[in-house]
Amino acid sequence: MQGEKRRSFNPSWYNTFSWLEYSLMKDCAYCYACRHFSLPSTSESVFTSESGFSHWKKAMYKDAGFKVHEKSDSHITAMLAWSEHKKAALTDASVLNMLNNEYKKKVEENRSYIKTVADVLLLTATQNMAQRGHRESEQSDNKGNFLEILEMIAKHNPMKATGNAKYTSNTIQNEILQCLASMVQDSIVKEVKESEVFSIIADETKDLQKKEQLSLVLRYYYNGAVHESFLEMQHAQHLDAKGLSDMIIKCLESYGLQYKSNLVGQGYDGASVMSGKHSVWQPELRQRLKLRFMSTVMRTV
């Protein structure tokens, strides 16, 4: 009761005064702008005090209440400061959005560039093409298959590298090829695990540096057909039967293949130290792997 009438805060006042705020607990009105953006030297008013404004009868008077407070110098200064704050907040948000959009754009460009580099490496690898050239400088007439293909693609679809990171060095090429090889190996191992039983085919040969290399091929039945997939090639430290058998076992273990229960056959393509009739490899492998079934096949090349 205020005077002879029941009076209260009217929510429609929010539409007229943007700075107005109301406390339901204290049943008082306050000025948001003056409470948060007034100058330190500004004296306290009823709209910034703890008690607040609650004389609802005079709230909309021309010479009292909200309208008088709205015309005061301290309120006008606080409203200007509040307005500048809102502009700054919007500007910061827009700048942040621009930075985020530019970052996303740069990420997409980098991914597209790396994918193109990987595709070219995959093409040269699957086609058994030499990737590097004898001279790869800008003045060279022939920089090698890898760089020449990239330059040809760039003529039709410009590619941008991030700064000085072109990802075309031999080190990066080897790393990308290793990643691609790991993806292929994972796919082969997944198929072998799904088919359960498998056989191995081993072969030994010398590389250009006259070092002995052992290649391992997995033979398995998958999706209605027999597959022979090259899994890995390793440098052979020891050429005796025990050394080569240790290499094969470690290789199978590294890929999580259950050779003790699922390996059912072995074959050699010219690996004489392993396939000879006097070799200790066959009985040793049978004993160590506890094969469920062993079928030794020798193919001479």
PDB file of C-alpha atoms in Angstrom:
ATOM      1  CA  MET A   1       0.000   0.000   0.000  1.00  0.00           C
ATOM      2  CA  GLN A   2       1.303   3.422  -0.992  1.00  0.00           C
ATOM      3  CA  GLY A   3      -1.121   6.063   0.136  1.00  0.00           C
ATOM      4  CA  GLU A   4      -4.619   4.767  -0.369  1.00  0.00           C
ATOM      5  CA  LYS A   5      -3.806   2.458  -3.313  1.00  0.00           C
ATOM      6  CA  ARG A   6      -1.986  -0.768  -3.858  1.00  0.00           C
ATOM      7  CA  ARG A   7       0.993  -0.065  -6.103  1.00  0.00           C
ATOM      8  CA  SER A   8       3.789  -2.273  -7.523  1.00  0.00           C
ATOM      9  CA  PHE A   9       6.504  -2.449 -10.141  1.00  0.00           C
ATOM     10  CA  ASN A  10       5.110  -2.565 -13.688  1.00  0.00           C
ATOM     11  CA  PRO A  11       7.019  -4.877 -16.117  1.00  0.00           C
ATOM     12  CA  SER A  12       5.933  -2.691 -19.054  1.00  0.00           C
ATOM     13  CA  TRP A  13       8.444  -0.084 -17.831  1.00  0.00           C
ATOM     14  CA  TYR A  14      11.221  -2.311 -19.257  1.00  0.00           C
ATOM     15  CA  ASN A  15      10.046  -1.335 -22.746  1.00  0.00           C
ATOM     16  CA  THR A  16      10.500   2.380 -22.011  1.00  0.00           C
ATOM     17  CA  PHE A  17      13.722   2.336 -19.994  1.00  0.00           C
ATOM     18  CA  SER A  18      16.444  -0.019 -21.280  1.00  0.00           C
ATOM     19  CA  TRP A  19      18.610   0.621 -18.224  1.00  0.00           C
ATOM     20  CA  LEU A  20      15.930  -0.410 -15.723  1.00  0.00           C
ATOM     21  CA  GLU A  21      16.364  -3.525 -13.563  1.00  0.00           C
ATOM     22  CA  TYR A  22      14.176  -4.849 -10.769  1.00  0.00           C
ATOM     23  CA  SER A  23      14.918  -6.966  -7.687  1.00  0.00           C
ATOM     24  CA  LEU A  24      12.067  -9.281  -6.827  1.00  0.00           C
ATOM     25  CA  MET A  25      13.558 -10.088  -3.435  1.00  0.00           C
ATOM     26  CA  LYS A  26      13.917  -6.428  -2.350  1.00  0.00           C
ATOM     27  CA  ASP A  27      11.000  -5.127  -4.439  1.00  0.00           C
ATOM     28  CA  CYS A  28      13.154  -2.235  -5.662  1.00  0.00           C
ATOM     29  CA  ALA A  29      14.257  -0.821  -9.005  1.00  0.00           C
ATOM     30  CA  TYR A  30      17.845   0.002  -9.984  1.00  0.00           C
ATOM     31  CA  CYS A  31      19.805   1.489 -12.884  1.00  0.00           C
ATOM     32  CA  TYR A  32      22.044  -1.099 -14.510  1.00  0.00           C
ATOM     33  CA  ALA A  33      24.150   1.492 -16.369  1.00  0.00           C
ATOM     34  CA  CYS A  34      24.829   3.602 -13.279  1.00  0.00           C
ATOM     35  CA  ARG A  35      25.626   0.611 -11.066  1.00  0.00           C
ATOM     36  CA  HIS A  36      28.222  -0.820 -13.492  1.00  0.00           C
ATOM     37  CA  PHE A  37      29.520   2.053 -15.632  1.00  0.00           C
ATOM     38  CA  SER A  38      29.449   5.187 -13.478  1.00  0.00           C
ATOM     39  CA  LEU A  39      32.632   7.179 -12.934  1.00  0.00           C
ATOM     40  CA  PRO A  40      34.423   6.516  -9.637  1.00  0.00           C
ATOM     41  CA  SER A  41      33.784  10.099  -8.535  1.00  0.00           C
ATOM     42  CA  THR A  42      30.018   9.889  -9.148  1.00  0.00           C
ATOM     43  CA  SER A  43      27.957  10.297  -6.000  1.00  0.00           C
ATOM     44  CA  GLU A  44      25.521   7.535  -5.070  1.00  0.00           C
ATOM     45  CA  SER A  45      21.872   7.901  -6.039  1.00  0.00           C
ATOM     46  CA  VAL A  46      18.751   6.023  -5.059  1.00  0.00           C
ATOM     47  CA  PHE A  47      19.074   3.930  -8.240  1.00  0.00           C
ATOM     48  CA  THR A  48      22.549   2.721  -7.250  1.00  0.00           C
ATOM     49  CA  SER A  49      22.090   2.413  -3.490  1.00  0.00           C
ATOM     50  CA  GLU A  50      21.309  -0.838  -1.732  1.00  0.00           C
ATOM     51  CA  SER A  51      17.838   0.344  -0.777  1.00  0.00           C
ATOM     52  CA  GLY A  52      16.924   1.124  -4.417  1.00  0.00           C
ATOM     53  CA  PHE A  53      13.910   2.978  -5.775  1.00  0.00           C
ATOM     54  CA  SER A  54      10.479   1.754  -4.710  1.00  0.00           C
ATOM     55  CA  HIS A  55       8.215   4.845  -4.738  1.00  0.00           C
ATOM     56  CA  TRP A  56       5.981   3.400  -7.471  1.00  0.00           C
ATOM     57  CA  LYS A  57       3.485   6.280  -7.329  1.00  0.00           C
ATOM     58  CA  LYS A  58       6.154   8.739  -8.555  1.00  0.00           C
ATOM     59  CA  ALA A  59       7.915   6.312 -10.900  1.00  0.00           C
ATOM     60  CA  MET A  60       6.488   7.875 -14.077  1.00  0.00           C
ATOM     61  CA  TYR A  61       6.178  11.504 -12.907  1.00  0.00           C
ATOM     62  CA  LYS A  62       7.763  14.104 -15.208  1.00  0.00           C
ATOM     63  CA  ASP A  63       9.610  15.783 -12.340  1.00  0.00           C
ATOM     64  CA  ALA A  64      10.483  12.631 -10.362  1.00  0.00           C
ATOM     65  CA  GLY A  65      11.245   8.953 -10.598  1.00  0.00           C
ATOM     66  CA  PHE A  66      12.689   7.358 -13.729  1.00  0.00           C
ATOM     67  CA  LYS A  67      12.455  10.376 -16.038  1.00  0.00           C
ATOM     68  CA  VAL A  68      14.381  12.674 -13.704  1.00  0.00           C
ATOM     69  CA  HIS A  69      17.103  10.075 -13.221  1.00  0.00           C
ATOM     70  CA  GLU A  70      17.329   9.545 -16.989  1.00  0.00           C
ATOM     71  CA  LYS A  71      18.119  13.247 -17.510  1.00  0.00           C
ATOM     72  CA  SER A  72      20.910  13.434 -14.921  1.00  0.00           C
ATOM     73  CA  ASP A  73      24.493  13.974 -16.094  1.00  0.00           C
ATOM     74  CA  SER A  74      25.828  10.952 -14.220  1.00  0.00           C
ATOM     75  CA  HIS A  75      23.273   8.688 -15.879  1.00  0.00           C
ATOM     76  CA  ILE A  76      24.004  10.058 -19.360  1.00  0.00           C
ATOM     77  CA  THR A  77      27.751   9.474 -18.826  1.00  0.00           C
ATOM     78  CA  ALA A  78      27.094   5.927 -17.587  1.00  0.00           C
ATOM     79  CA  MET A  79      24.869   5.177 -20.606  1.00  0.00           C
ATOM     80  CA  LEU A  80      27.620   6.348 -22.989  1.00  0.00           C
ATOM     81  CA  ALA A  81      30.149   4.120 -21.242  1.00  0.00           C
ATOM     82  CA  TRP A  82      27.726   1.173 -21.407  1.00  0.00           C
ATOM     83  CA  SER A  83      27.150   1.773 -25.114  1.00  0.00           C
ATOM     84  CA  GLU A  84      30.883   1.819 -25.825  1.00  0.00           C
ATOM     85  CA  HIS A  85      31.276  -1.397 -23.855  1.00  0.00           C
ATOM     86  CA  LYS A  86      28.632  -3.135 -25.956  1.00  0.00           C
ATOM     87  CA  LYS A  87      30.273  -1.939 -29.175  1.00  0.00           C
ATOM     88  CA  ALA A  88      33.643  -3.234 -28.024  1.00  0.00           C
ATOM     89  CA  ALA A  89      32.125  -6.598 -27.098  1.00  0.00           C
ATOM     90  CA  LEU A  90      30.505  -6.926 -30.523  1.00  0.00           C
ATOM     91  CA  THR A  91      33.736  -5.942 -32.265  1.00  0.00           C
ATOM     92  CA  ASP A  92      35.721  -8.505 -30.299  1.00  0.00           C
ATOM     93  CA  ALA A  93      33.183 -11.170 -31.201  1.00  0.00           C
ATOM     94  CA  SER A  94      33.333 -10.310 -34.892  1.00  0.00           C
ATOM     95  CA  VAL A  95      37.136 -10.333 -34.869  1.00  0.00           C
ATOM     96  CA  LEU A  96      37.112 -13.690 -33.089  1.00  0.00           C
ATOM     97  CA  ASN A  97      34.731 -15.100 -35.705  1.00  0.00           C
ATOM     98  CA  MET A  98      36.960 -13.808 -38.488  1.00  0.00           C
ATOM     99  CA  LEU A  99      40.010 -15.396 -36.882  1.00  0.00           C
ATOM    100  CA  ASN A 100      38.160 -18.691 -36.454  1.00  0.00           C
ATOM    101  CA  ASN A 101      36.993 -18.652 -40.064  1.00  0.00           C
ATOM    102  CA  GLU A 102      40.497 -17.890 -41.324  1.00  0.00           C
ATOM    103  CA  TYR A 103      41.902 -20.663 -39.152  1.00  0.00           C
ATOM    104  CA  LYS A 104      39.368 -23.178 -40.486  1.00  0.00           C
ATOM    105  CA  LYS A 105      40.127 -22.068 -44.041  1.00  0.00           C
ATOM    106  CA  LYS A 106      43.857 -22.505 -43.482  1.00  0.00           C
ATOM    107  CA  VAL A 107      43.318 -25.977 -41.991  1.00  0.00           C
ATOM    108  CA  GLU A 108      41.270 -27.051 -45.022  1.00  0.00           C
ATOM    109  CA  GLU A 109      43.924 -25.705 -47.397  1.00  0.00           C
ATOM    110  CA  ASN A 110      46.673 -27.558 -45.527  1.00  0.00           C
ATOM    111  CA  ARG A 111      44.696 -30.795 -45.564  1.00  0.00           C
ATOM    112  CA  SER A 112      44.030 -30.476 -49.281  1.00  0.00           C
ATOM    113  CA  TYR A 113      47.708 -29.782 -49.945  1.00  0.00           C
ATOM    114  CA  ILE A 114      48.932 -32.733 -47.864  1.00  0.00           C
ATOM    115  CA  LYS A 115      46.344 -35.011 -49.514  1.00  0.00           C
ATOM    116  CA  THR A 116      47.627 -34.013 -52.952  1.00  0.00           C
ATOM    117  CA  VAL A 117      51.227 -34.689 -51.916  1.00  0.00           C
ATOM    118  CA  ALA A 118      50.217 -38.086 -50.513  1.00  0.00           C
ATOM    119  CA  ASP A 119      48.247 -38.958 -53.668  1.00  0.00           C
ATOM    120  CA  VAL A 120      51.261 -38.193 -55.873  1.00  0.00           C
ATOM    121  CA  LEU A 121      53.515 -40.307 -53.653  1.00  0.00           C
ATOM    122  CA  LEU A 122      50.984 -43.130 -53.732  1.00  0.00           C
ATOM    123  CA  LEU A 123      50.809 -42.912 -57.542  1.00  0.00           C
ATOM    124  CA  THR A 124      54.571 -43.058 -57.996  1.00  0.00           C
ATOM    125  CA  ALA A 125      54.866 -45.894 -55.479  1.00  0.00           C
ATOM    126  CA  THR A 126      52.133 -48.084 -56.987  1.00  0.00           C
ATOM    127  CA  GLN A 127      53.460 -47.453 -60.510  1.00  0.00           C
ATOM    128  CA  ASN A 128      56.997 -48.302 -59.354  1.00  0.00           C
ATOM    129  CA  MET A 129      58.306 -44.936 -60.540  1.00  0.00           C
ATOM    130  CA  ALA A 130      61.426 -43.211 -59.255  1.00  0.00           C
ATOM    131  CA  GLN A 131      60.323 -40.243 -57.174  1.00  0.00           C
ATOM    132  CA  ARG A 132      63.416 -38.104 -56.809  1.00  0.00           C
ATOM    133  CA  GLY A 133      65.462 -36.476 -59.534  1.00  0.00           C
ATOM    134  CA  HIS A 134      69.198 -36.025 -59.891  1.00  0.00           C
ATOM    135  CA  ARG A 135      68.853 -32.237 -59.504  1.00  0.00           C
ATOM    136  CA  GLU A 136      65.767 -30.772 -57.820  1.00  0.00           C
ATOM    137  CA  SER A 137      66.652 -27.072 -57.789  1.00  0.00           C
ATOM    138  CA  GLU A 138      64.407 -24.411 -59.351  1.00  0.00           C
ATOM    139  CA  GLN A 139      66.797 -24.137 -62.313  1.00  0.00           C
ATOM    140  CA  SER A 140      66.684 -27.858 -63.081  1.00  0.00           C
ATOM    141  CA  ASP A 141      64.911 -28.944 -66.276  1.00  0.00           C
ATOM    142  CA  ASN A 142      63.873 -32.240 -64.722  1.00  0.00           C
ATOM    143  CA  LYS A 143      63.282 -32.292 -60.963  1.00  0.00           C
ATOM    144  CA  GLY A 144      62.111 -35.897 -60.845  1.00  0.00           C
ATOM    145  CA  ASN A 145      58.696 -37.509 -61.160  1.00  0.00           C
ATOM    146  CA  PHE A 146      57.387 -36.397 -57.775  1.00  0.00           C
ATOM    147  CA  LEU A 147      58.077 -32.652 -58.113  1.00  0.00           C
ATOM    148  CA  GLU A 148      57.228 -32.557 -61.820  1.00  0.00           C
ATOM    149  CA  ILE A 149      53.794 -34.107 -61.192  1.00  0.00           C
ATOM    150  CA  LEU A 150      53.135 -31.643 -58.357  1.00  0.00           C
ATOM    151  CA  GLU A 151      54.030 -28.713 -60.603  1.00  0.00           C
ATOM    152  CA  MET A 152      51.770 -30.031 -63.343  1.00  0.00           C
ATOM    153  CA  ILE A 153      48.848 -30.303 -60.882  1.00  0.00           C
ATOM    154  CA  ALA A 154      49.547 -26.779 -59.577  1.00  0.00           C
ATOM    155  CA  LYS A 155      49.112 -25.361 -63.094  1.00  0.00           C
ATOM    156  CA  HIS A 156      45.486 -26.509 -63.138  1.00  0.00           C
ATOM    157  CA  ASN A 157      44.691 -26.329 -59.432  1.00  0.00           C
ATOM    158  CA  PRO A 158      46.915 -23.871 -57.510  1.00  0.00           C
ATOM    159  CA  MET A 159      48.164 -25.287 -54.221  1.00  0.00           C
ATOM    160  CA  LYS A 160      49.373 -23.281 -51.258  1.00  0.00           C
ATOM    161  CA  ALA A 161      51.904 -24.491 -48.734  1.00  0.00           C
ATOM    162  CA  THR A 162      52.021 -23.066 -45.211  1.00  0.00           C
ATOM    163  CA  GLY A 163      55.000 -20.726 -45.083  1.00  0.00           C
ATOM    164  CA  ASN A 164      58.184 -22.577 -45.912  1.00  0.00           C
ATOM    165  CA  ALA A 165      56.650 -25.987 -45.144  1.00  0.00           C
ATOM    166  CA  LYS A 166      56.326 -27.510 -48.612  1.00  0.00           C
ATOM    167  CA  TYR A 167      56.477 -31.147 -47.448  1.00  0.00           C
ATOM    168  CA  THR A 168      58.492 -32.202 -50.491  1.00  0.00           C
ATOM    169  CA  SER A 169      61.824 -33.183 -48.929  1.00  0.00           C
ATOM    170  CA  ASN A 170      63.000 -36.765 -49.066  1.00  0.00           C
ATOM    171  CA  THR A 171      62.511 -37.086 -45.296  1.00  0.00           C
ATOM    172  CA  ILE A 172      58.867 -36.027 -45.504  1.00  0.00           C
ATOM    173  CA  GLN A 173      58.350 -38.281 -48.522  1.00  0.00           C
ATOM    174  CA  ASN A 174      59.617 -41.274 -46.574  1.00  0.00           C
ATOM    175  CA  GLU A 175      57.425 -40.404 -43.593  1.00  0.00           C
ATOM    176  CA  ILE A 176      54.294 -40.095 -45.742  1.00  0.00           C
ATOM    177  CA  LEU A 177      55.120 -43.343 -47.548  1.00  0.00           C
ATOM    178  CA  GLN A 178      55.557 -45.035 -44.191  1.00  0.00           C
ATOM    179  CA  CYS A 179      52.132 -43.770 -43.098  1.00  0.00           C
ATOM    180  CA  LEU A 180      50.575 -45.070 -46.321  1.00  0.00           C
ATOM    181  CA  ALA A 181      52.359 -48.411 -45.886  1.00  0.00           C
ATOM    182  CA  SER A 182      51.053 -48.679 -42.320  1.00  0.00           C
ATOM    183  CA  MET A 183      47.499 -48.118 -43.570  1.00  0.00           C
ATOM    184  CA  VAL A 184      47.921 -50.914 -46.138  1.00  0.00           C
ATOM    185  CA  GLN A 185      49.433 -53.237 -43.531  1.00  0.00           C
ATOM    186  CA  ASP A 186      46.578 -52.557 -41.120  1.00  0.00           C
ATOM    187  CA  SER A 187      44.084 -53.424 -43.856  1.00  0.00           C
ATOM    188  CA  ILE A 188      45.894 -56.700 -44.637  1.00  0.00           C
ATOM    189  CA  VAL A 189      46.120 -57.688 -40.974  1.00  0.00           C
ATOM    190  CA  LYS A 190      42.420 -56.933 -40.512  1.00  0.00           C
ATOM    191  CA  GLU A 191      41.526 -59.250 -43.406  1.00  0.00           C
ATOM    192  CA  VAL A 192      43.811 -62.000 -42.068  1.00  0.00           C
ATOM    193  CA  LYS A 193      42.249 -61.802 -38.603  1.00  0.00           C
ATOM    194  CA  GLU A 194      38.771 -62.022 -40.097  1.00  0.00           C
ATOM    195  CA  SER A 195      39.730 -65.057 -42.182  1.00  0.00           C
ATOM    196  CA  GLU A 196      41.401 -66.622 -39.087  1.00  0.00           C
ATOM    197  CA  VAL A 197      43.669 -69.267 -40.664  1.00  0.00           C
ATOM    198  CA  PHE A 198      46.556 -68.236 -42.900  1.00  0.00           C
ATOM    199  CA  SER A 199      49.867 -69.396 -44.365  1.00  0.00           C
ATOM    200  CA  ILE A 200      53.188 -67.619 -44.773  1.00  0.00           C
ATOM    201  CA  ILE A 201      55.478 -67.400 -47.804  1.00  0.00           C
ATOM    202  CA  ALA A 202      59.049 -66.245 -47.161  1.00  0.00           C
ATOM    203  CA  ASP A 203      61.769 -65.215 -49.575  1.00  0.00           C
ATOM    204  CA  GLU A 204      65.276 -63.872 -49.133  1.00  0.00           C
ATOM    205  CA  THR A 205      67.125 -61.609 -51.530  1.00  0.00           C
ATOM    206  CA  LYS A 206      69.838 -58.975 -51.661  1.00  0.00           C
ATOM    207  CA  ASP A 207      69.198 -55.278 -52.152  1.00  0.00           C
ATOM    208  CA  LEU A 208      71.387 -52.798 -54.045  1.00  0.00           C
ATOM    209  CA  GLN A 209      73.695 -52.543 -51.021  1.00  0.00           C
ATOM    210  CA  LYS A 210      74.223 -56.342 -51.074  1.00  0.00           C
ATOM    211  CA  LYS A 211      72.325 -56.716 -47.787  1.00  0.00           C
ATOM    212  CA  GLU A 212      70.123 -59.723 -47.241  1.00  0.00           C
ATOM    213  CA  GLN A 213      66.416 -58.900 -47.054  1.00  0.00           C
ATOM    214  CA  LEU A 214      63.625 -61.215 -45.924  1.00  0.00           C
ATOM    215  CA  SER A 215      60.199 -60.616 -47.420  1.00  0.00           C
ATOM    216  CA  LEU A 216      57.077 -62.045 -45.807  1.00  0.00           C
ATOM    217  CA  VAL A 217      53.846 -62.719 -47.690  1.00  0.00           C
ATOM    218  CA  LEU A 218      50.571 -63.839 -46.083  1.00  0.00           C
ATOM    219  CA  ARG A 219      48.266 -66.217 -47.926  1.00  0.00           C
ATOM    220  CA  TYR A 220      44.666 -66.399 -46.724  1.00  0.00           C
ATOM    221  CA  TYR A 221      41.083 -66.889 -47.872  1.00  0.00           C
ATOM    222  CA  TYR A 222      38.985 -63.737 -47.686  1.00  0.00           C
ATOM    223  CA  ASN A 223      35.709 -62.610 -49.216  1.00  0.00           C
ATOM    224  CA  GLY A 224      35.420 -65.621 -51.523  1.00  0.00           C
ATOM    225  CA  ALA A 225      38.960 -65.554 -52.912  1.00  0.00           C
ATOM    226  CA  VAL A 226      42.513 -66.550 -52.009  1.00  0.00           C
ATOM    227  CA  HIS A 227      44.781 -63.565 -51.388  1.00  0.00           C
ATOM    228  CA  GLU A 228      48.560 -63.338 -51.306  1.00  0.00           C
ATOM    229  CA  SER A 229      49.501 -60.014 -49.701  1.00  0.00           C
ATOM    230  CA  PHE A 230      53.003 -58.719 -49.107  1.00  0.00           C
ATOM    231  CA  LEU A 231      53.256 -57.724 -45.454  1.00  0.00           C
ATOM    232  CA  GLU A 232      56.798 -56.613 -44.693  1.00  0.00           C
ATOM    233  CA  MET A 233      60.459 -56.716 -45.675  1.00  0.00           C
ATOM    234  CA  GLN A 234      63.176 -56.790 -43.032  1.00  0.00           C
ATOM    235  CA  HIS A 235      66.954 -56.759 -43.029  1.00  0.00           C
ATOM    236  CA  ALA A 236      68.187 -60.255 -42.174  1.00  0.00           C
ATOM    237  CA  GLN A 237      70.858 -60.099 -39.489  1.00  0.00           C
ATOM    238  CA  HIS A 238      71.322 -63.865 -39.378  1.00  0.00           C
ATOM    239  CA  LEU A 239      70.840 -66.180 -42.340  1.00  0.00           C
ATOM    240  CA  ASP A 240      70.567 -69.444 -40.436  1.00  0.00           C
ATOM    241  CA  ALA A 241      67.233 -71.172 -39.883  1.00  0.00           C
ATOM    242  CA  LYS A 242      66.926 -70.066 -36.254  1.00  0.00           C
ATOM    243  CA  GLY A 243      67.652 -66.416 -37.036  1.00  0.00           C
ATOM    244  CA  LEU A 244      65.134 -66.297 -39.877  1.00  0.00           C
ATOM    245  CA  SER A 245      62.488 -68.112 -37.863  1.00  0.00           C
ATOM    246  CA  ASP A 246      62.928 -65.599 -35.024  1.00  0.00           C
ATOM    247  CA  MET A 247      62.383 -62.754 -37.496  1.00  0.00           C
ATOM    248  CA  ILE A 248      59.175 -64.280 -38.825  1.00  0.00           C
ATOM    249  CA  ILE A 249      57.815 -64.977 -35.339  1.00  0.00           C
ATOM    250  CA  LYS A 250      58.570 -61.437 -34.128  1.00  0.00           C
ATOM    251  CA  CYS A 251      56.959 -59.999 -37.244  1.00  0.00           C
ATOM    252  CA  LEU A 252      53.746 -61.984 -36.734  1.00  0.00           C
ATOM    253  CA  GLU A 253      53.668 -61.068 -33.050  1.00  0.00           C
ATOM    254  CA  SER A 254      54.092 -57.369 -33.808  1.00  0.00           C
ATOM    255  CA  TYR A 255      50.871 -57.440 -35.865  1.00  0.00           C
ATOM    256  CA  GLY A 256      48.948 -59.446 -33.284  1.00  0.00           C
ATOM    257  CA  LEU A 257      48.473 -62.483 -35.534  1.00  0.00           C
ATOM    258  CA  GLN A 258      47.612 -65.655 -33.618  1.00  0.00           C
ATOM    259  CA  TYR A 259      50.175 -67.855 -35.339  1.00  0.00           C
ATOM    260  CA  LYS A 260      50.147 -70.562 -32.653  1.00  0.00           C
ATOM    261  CA  SER A 261      46.575 -71.521 -33.457  1.00  0.00           C
ATOM    262  CA  ASN A 262      45.865 -70.049 -36.910  1.00  0.00           C
ATOM    263  CA  LEU A 263      49.080 -70.574 -38.922  1.00  0.00           C
ATOM    264  CA  VAL A 264      48.454 -73.673 -41.072  1.00  0.00           C
ATOM    265  CA  GLY A 265      51.151 -73.598 -43.717  1.00  0.00           C
ATOM    266  CA  GLN A 266      54.560 -72.328 -44.779  1.00  0.00           C
ATOM    267  CA  GLY A 267      56.181 -71.880 -48.155  1.00  0.00           C
ATOM    268  CA  TYR A 268      59.503 -70.609 -49.481  1.00  0.00           C
ATOM    269  CA  ASP A 269      60.312 -69.000 -52.777  1.00  0.00           C
ATOM    270  CA  GLY A 270      63.960 -69.865 -53.251  1.00  0.00           C
ATOM    271  CA  ALA A 271      64.870 -69.492 -49.571  1.00  0.00           C
ATOM    272  CA  SER A 272      67.188 -72.485 -49.628  1.00  0.00           C
ATOM    273  CA  VAL A 273      68.457 -72.189 -46.066  1.00  0.00           C
ATOM    274  CA  MET A 274      64.897 -72.607 -44.870  1.00  0.00           C
ATOM    275  CA  SER A 275      63.459 -75.049 -47.355  1.00  0.00           C
ATOM    276  CA  GLY A 276      66.272 -77.579 -47.806  1.00  0.00           C
ATOM    277  CA  LYS A 277      65.580 -81.145 -46.785  1.00  0.00           C
ATOM    278  CA  HIS A 278      68.387 -81.022 -44.205  1.00  0.00           C
ATOM    279  CA  SER A 279      67.252 -77.726 -42.733  1.00  0.00           C
ATOM    280  CA  VAL A 280      66.344 -77.595 -39.050  1.00  0.00           C
ATOM    281  CA  TRP A 281      63.756 -74.920 -39.772  1.00  0.00           C
ATOM    282  CA  GLN A 282      60.751 -77.160 -40.359  1.00  0.00           C
ATOM    283  CA  PRO A 283      60.882 -79.319 -37.195  1.00  0.00           C
ATOM    284  CA  GLU A 284      61.898 -76.288 -35.122  1.00  0.00           C
ATOM    285  CA  LEU A 285      58.955 -74.246 -36.336  1.00  0.00           C
ATOM    286  CA  ARG A 286      56.556 -77.108 -35.786  1.00  0.00           C
ATOM    287  CA  GLN A 287      57.744 -77.436 -32.218  1.00  0.00           C
ATOM    288  CA  ARG A 288      57.878 -73.725 -31.400  1.00  0.00           C
ATOM    289  CA  LEU A 289      54.600 -72.718 -32.978  1.00  0.00           C
ATOM    290  CA  LYS A 290      52.642 -75.863 -32.145  1.00  0.00           C
ATOM    291  CA  LEU A 291      50.980 -75.784 -35.513  1.00  0.00           C
ATOM    292  CA  ARG A 292      47.623 -77.398 -35.941  1.00  0.00           C
ATOM    293  CA  PHE A 293      48.521 -78.318 -39.479  1.00  0.00           C
ATOM    294  CA  MET A 294      51.776 -77.845 -41.381  1.00  0.00           C
ATOM    295  CA  SER A 295      52.142 -78.128 -45.098  1.00  0.00           C
ATOM    296  CA  THR A 296      55.599 -77.388 -46.464  1.00  0.00           C
ATOM    297  CA  VAL A 297      55.766 -76.318 -50.084  1.00  0.00           C
ATOM    298  CA  MET A 298      58.935 -75.492 -51.949  1.00  0.00           C
ATOM    299  CA  ARG A 299      58.797 -73.484 -55.109  1.00  0.00           C
ATOM    300  CA  THR A 300      62.016 -73.020 -57.104  1.00  0.00           C
ATOM    301  CA  VAL A 301      62.529 -69.859 -59.102  1.00  0.00           C
TER     302      VAL A 301
END
